[in-house]
Amino acid sequence: MTTRESSSPVPGQNRAYLSFLLRNKRWINALAAVIAAGAIFFASHIYLKPSFAALLPDNLPSIEHLNRVTSEVGGTGLLLIGIESPSFKANRTFADRLAAKLKPLSPTVIKDFEYNYSEAREYFERFGLYYLRTEDLKKLKHYLQKEVIQKAEKKRDNAFASILGIDEKKEEAPQADATNSDQESKLFAEKIDPRIQRLLEYPRDYLATKDGKLVVIAVRTSGTSLSLGESRALTEKVRALIDELKPTSFHPELQVNFAGNVQRSLDEVNSVKADILDTAMLLVVLILVCLYLFFNSWAIIGLMVTNLLLAVVVTLGFAQLTIGYLNTLTAFMASLVVGTGINYACIFCSRYLEERRSDHDVVDSLGTALSSTYLATLAASSTTAVSFIALFFAKNKGFSEFALIGGVGIIVCWIATYTLLPIWIHSAEKHIKLSGKATMTTVKLGALLSTIGGKVLRYPLRTGTVLAVLAIVSAVGSHKFLQDPFEYDFTKLGNKLSRHKTGASGLHKRIQDEVYQSSMIPAVVLMQNAEQAKLLCAAAREKVNQLPEDQRNLQSCLTLFDILPTKDALSDESPAKAHLREEVKTLMGSKWLKLSDSKLASILVNMSSKTEIRPPTVDDVPDQLKRRFETKDGRQGIVGYIYSDPKKPLEDGRNLLQYTETFGSIDLPNQRGTIGAAGENFVLADLLRSIKVDGPKVSLLAFAGVLIVAFLLTNGLTGGIIMALCLICATVWMIGLQTVLGVKFNFLNFIALPLTFGIGIDYPINVYMRFKEQGWKDFSKAIRTTGVAVFLCSTTTIIGYLTLFEASNQAIASFAKLALIGEFTCLAATFLGMPLVFAYFNEKAASKT
């Protein structure tokens, strides 16, 4: 085979470097094998930690407070066990049997659980009258008299009314509310916290829907829902107990499903794991197909993929050594490294094969490929790495971990490409010819890109004007969007499958709406003493009342002392009130009251034989209610709970920020101190606040860093300005398209912006360096070779994003959508903008000659 001189001279240092690689290829391969073996060992021990807490610094107040509450009180995790069938009897029987099996797990595996409130009912039947003031007792007395008279008259028997001394004509009715049974019932209920009053309304005291078709066991965990290992162990244990009972033996249609933040967190983990596996398999298949269409050589593809996989394994091994786990952001880093890291091999191999097709020998072709691509790919990898490094300056720990792993991954991919690939290609060429004719895909794509570029060259002024106008329109159109660019609807960020009616989030919402009829996961307040606890709820309500109406987000506040009668109810104690209470008790025992169909009447009848004529104390509160307000070491009454208004759901980020801002710090009266609530919602709120602060800062740092590297590596001010213009246009177009498509930023997808800066500038740099190498001549050849290789690089990156497009985790999918938008605008900036640059320098070069 005849050979020609290399199409471009190979600098001496590059020849020396290539000679060094080829002389020491055995040692280099052996070293690579050792590194690969070690990396595989460490990478196999990495685990997934996709909780929100993993994205924030450990010293953040919300996390420290949550850890303290978990340590002293127990977890904020809630596992809801939903028992469903058409038969209420079957549901409650199964619940009783399962509760008996759960009881031995408390308090080691679980903190406590509840599903039947018979003890709570018993307590309020004994002491319910002490929750009413004198005026309320009068209204209640009148209501009872009215009910008794109506039922007695219906039976034509007024004897009982006479014995009681009831003279309906002389009895003066209290205020207007007293004649309405429903209003009387509401009046009575308002004297008790609504969450406690709700316990008395469940069918047969079971935590269930009105029709009994859904019975719930609420299990409070010892840890938080962020403690994924504990959560998984708990759900597996409970599921095993359920299986032992054989649910269908109670009713053929009986099903048991989990909900609550514990199951929701596990669903997120499982969806991320499934997405990783699915996307990895799809990514490999699609990239292999893409590479074959471009290279038509399984041999060269095998070398490229092996080189890439080695880099990915080393990256994961490094991540395990330095961090130990993958978070929600870094979980898909392998896809990103594969889609982006293979770009350098594509550029290198494309140039190598171009030289071989021109009948240059292996060594010369390798030398030319090294000398003509290393600087451009180094610039590309450096700008990408810089965009990652900018994320280090964010408080968001997830960003910094993403930066570390991604930056190392990109650099490792570049190093592997320019150390191992030349050796492997040289060895492979001894046994098989790697080069062949250019594939039909590359020929047609090259022709298409050349045609597009030719049109631009023919009408440079028109093209430049159109691109500038598009940039201006995008900037103006996105101005309003950028004033509020963040996604506040958290339902668009979680696992979309769990939102289904039968999923964890779907069942959670049904239980909240149909069973609890209120928020189920409160903020927890840990106080120093009982005196603070007695002041908490009044202070919380006072703070809320000072806010505008639309910012008030408090359904109820509950401490152990709020279960007892309020000071207001006991403030008017007198002999007359005690006598009035005795009269009410007598009326409650009337046989005629039993005939009433009023809900309140049935409650009062049950109370009649149990009512005590003494106020309750803390000792009277049943353990069923009291244990929630105890610490692990037995201190009573220093734990409080603040429930958000379900009409202002915390899945709306604006509500979340207001709620956590309000209750993150509560000043108690009489200089009793300042206390704050804790919970997973506070962690999520801090995550949202961090992205609002870090996002713009990180983006500006990435933009500036990328441009600085571009200035340095393109060897001059002119090249740097050109790269800046390409990047600015691509970014402005990206945000314009983002505005049109309504893709908002969230705490995961915001990284797509700095990534676009880093990855997007790769493409114009490679094309620019090829134009410069050719002396601004033969536009078509540069586009048909390097231009096609750049398009291949973009295609592999696009594939990496596309595989994430349909991820179950909607936050990851939103990242893919936003990054994809950026990829397309960067391609447009390259293949429409760079021909304008060529036209300018070509004309300038021609004028000199």
XYZ file of N, CA and C in Angstrom, residues 131-214:
252
model
N -64.898 21.022 78.656
C -64.369 21.798 77.538
C -65.288 22.972 77.185
N -66.426 23.107 77.936
C -67.416 24.133 77.629
C -67.450 25.209 78.718
N -67.644 26.445 78.276
C -67.850 27.537 79.216
C -69.318 27.548 79.642
N -69.639 28.434 80.605
C -71.009 28.502 81.134
C -72.011 28.756 80.019
N -71.729 29.706 79.150
C -72.662 30.038 78.081
C -72.862 28.849 77.143
N -71.768 28.111 76.896
C -71.880 26.932 76.039
C -72.729 25.850 76.706
N -72.573 25.689 78.017
C -73.377 24.696 78.733
C -74.857 25.056 78.697
N -75.167 26.344 78.783
C -76.570 26.765 78.694
C -77.162 26.413 77.333
N -76.401 26.672 76.302
C -76.879 26.338 74.959
C -77.061 24.829 74.811
N -76.111 24.082 75.385
C -76.213 22.632 75.316
C -77.422 22.135 76.109
N -77.681 22.732 77.267
C -78.839 22.364 78.082
C -80.122 22.610 77.291
N -80.210 23.764 76.664
C -81.406 24.068 75.889
C -81.593 23.072 74.744
N -80.508 22.731 74.093
C -80.575 21.749 73.005
C -81.103 20.403 73.528
N -80.586 19.977 74.682
C -81.018 18.704 75.253
C -82.492 18.752 75.646
N -82.921 19.856 76.249
C -84.324 19.992 76.609
C -85.214 19.896 75.385
N -84.804 20.584 74.336
C -85.595 20.570 73.107
C -85.707 19.163 72.528
N -84.568 18.461 72.504
C -84.569 17.100 71.954
C -85.455 16.179 72.803
N -85.353 16.287 74.127
C -86.135 15.426 75.019
C -87.630 15.707 74.858
N -88.024 16.986 74.817
C -89.429 17.350 74.694
C -90.000 16.848 73.378
N -89.228 17.041 72.284
C -89.719 16.615 70.979
C -89.980 15.116 70.944
N -89.072 14.336 71.515
C -89.243 12.880 71.488
C -90.355 12.446 72.450
N -90.460 13.153 73.586
C -91.511 12.806 74.554
C -92.894 13.104 73.985
N -93.036 14.266 73.337
C -94.320 14.625 72.761
C -94.705 13.674 71.649
N -93.695 13.236 70.917
C -93.976 12.306 69.847
C -94.598 11.028 70.371
N -94.256 10.639 71.585
C -94.803 9.440 72.228
C -96.015 9.789 73.109
N -96.436 11.088 73.038
C -97.572 11.556 73.840
C -97.374 11.268 75.332
N -96.174 11.543 75.728
C -95.896 11.313 77.145
C -95.050 12.480 77.651
N -95.674 13.419 78.358
C -94.950 14.577 78.863
C -94.574 14.437 80.335
N -94.777 13.237 80.851
C -94.514 13.065 82.282
C -93.059 13.343 82.624
N -92.171 12.860 81.786
C -90.747 13.031 82.075
C -90.358 14.508 82.062
N -90.983 15.251 81.133
C -90.686 16.681 81.069
C -91.143 17.390 82.333
N -92.282 16.938 82.900
C -92.784 17.574 84.117
C -91.872 17.283 85.298
N -91.424 16.035 85.383
C -90.528 15.662 86.486
C -89.259 16.505 86.460
N -88.772 16.776 85.251
C -87.546 17.569 85.119
C -87.791 19.044 85.366
N -89.076 19.428 85.435
C -89.387 20.839 85.636
C -89.152 21.672 84.405
N -89.320 21.038 83.261
C -89.085 21.750 82.007
C -90.379 22.403 81.562
N -90.376 23.686 81.441
C -91.530 24.418 80.932
C -91.092 25.111 79.647
N -91.409 24.469 78.514
C -90.884 24.958 77.234
C -91.333 26.384 76.954
N -92.552 26.752 77.445
C -93.056 28.080 77.148
C -92.275 29.139 77.905
N -91.839 28.791 79.138
C -91.125 29.779 79.941
C -89.627 29.787 79.671
N -89.126 28.681 79.160
C -87.670 28.583 78.931
C -87.262 29.536 77.812
N -86.404 30.443 78.140
C -85.947 31.412 77.141
C -84.730 30.846 76.423
N -84.878 30.748 75.099
C -83.783 30.162 74.314
C -82.585 31.072 74.298
N -81.391 30.506 74.383
C -80.178 31.320 74.235
C -80.085 31.896 72.825
N -78.907 32.275 72.429
C -78.706 32.948 71.153
C -79.196 32.092 69.992
N -79.264 32.680 68.824
C -79.889 32.059 67.662
C -79.306 30.699 67.323
N -78.040 30.457 67.642
C -77.412 29.188 67.276
C -78.082 27.997 67.939
N -78.733 28.210 69.066
C -79.165 27.091 69.883
C -80.253 26.255 69.257
N -80.967 26.766 68.298
C -82.074 26.015 67.715
C -81.622 25.081 66.606
N -80.385 25.172 66.223
C -79.911 24.359 65.105
C -78.984 23.271 65.619
N -79.408 22.020 65.383
C -78.642 20.890 65.917
C -77.221 20.851 65.366
N -77.067 21.094 64.045
C -75.743 21.050 63.441
C -74.846 22.146 63.997
N -75.436 23.317 64.227
C -74.649 24.402 64.787
C -74.258 24.109 66.230
N -75.177 23.476 66.967
C -74.848 23.084 68.337
C -73.682 22.112 68.338
N -73.750 21.172 67.422
C -72.679 20.182 67.340
C -71.352 20.846 67.001
N -71.397 21.809 66.065
C -70.181 22.521 65.690
C -69.638 23.305 66.874
N -70.541 23.941 67.615
C -70.129 24.723 68.777
C -69.401 23.846 69.781
N -69.933 22.653 70.002
C -69.323 21.728 70.953
C -67.945 21.275 70.444
N -67.892 20.991 69.131
C -66.645 20.485 68.550
C -65.534 21.521 68.597
N -65.895 22.794 68.463
C -64.882 23.837 68.421
C -64.152 24.014 69.741
N -64.712 23.456 70.807
C -64.050 23.587 72.102
C -62.883 22.620 72.242
N -62.779 21.693 71.297
C -61.668 20.739 71.265
C -60.912 20.977 69.967
N -59.623 20.747 69.966
C -58.870 20.887 68.728
C -59.534 20.045 67.635
N -59.731 20.613 66.433
C -60.442 19.882 65.380
C -59.828 18.536 65.040
N -58.517 18.414 65.183
C -57.891 17.120 64.890
C -58.285 16.081 65.938
N -58.475 16.533 67.191
C -58.914 15.616 68.245
C -60.400 15.303 68.077
N -61.189 16.324 67.780
C -62.622 16.107 67.583
C -62.875 15.116 66.454
N -62.009 15.169 65.423
C -62.166 14.260 64.283
C -62.073 12.800 64.722
N -61.339 12.528 65.789
C -61.195 11.144 66.261
C -62.535 10.554 66.667
N -63.453 11.406 67.100
C -64.742 10.924 67.591
C -65.726 10.655 66.460
N -65.352 10.974 65.235
C -66.285 10.844 64.121
C -65.991 9.635 63.242
N -64.897 8.921 63.490
C -64.567 7.761 62.670
C -65.552 6.626 62.939
N -65.873 5.838 61.906
C -66.815 4.732 62.096
C -66.279 3.703 63.099
N -67.043 3.525 64.173
C -66.672 2.592 65.241
C -65.254 2.838 65.762
N -64.845 4.084 65.731
C -63.552 4.533 66.254
C -62.358 4.110 65.406
N -62.588 3.514 64.234
C -61.476 3.098 63.375
C -61.080 4.256 62.458
N -59.786 4.373 62.219
C -59.271 5.368 61.288
C -59.655 4.908 59.879
N -60.779 5.418 59.375
C -61.350 4.867 58.156
C -62.212 5.901 57.441
N -62.533 5.612 56.185
C -63.484 6.431 55.448
C -64.882 6.197 56.011
N -65.807 7.068 55.667
C -67.164 6.973 56.218
C -67.822 5.645 55.887
N -67.558 5.126 54.677
C -68.173 3.859 54.278
C -67.385 2.643 54.758
N -66.230 2.867 55.383
C -65.444 1.762 55.919
C -64.718 0.938 54.881
N -64.748 1.360 53.627
C -64.093 0.576 52.578
C -62.575 0.748 52.596
N -62.124 1.738 53.327
C -60.680 1.948 53.485
C -60.397 2.183 54.965
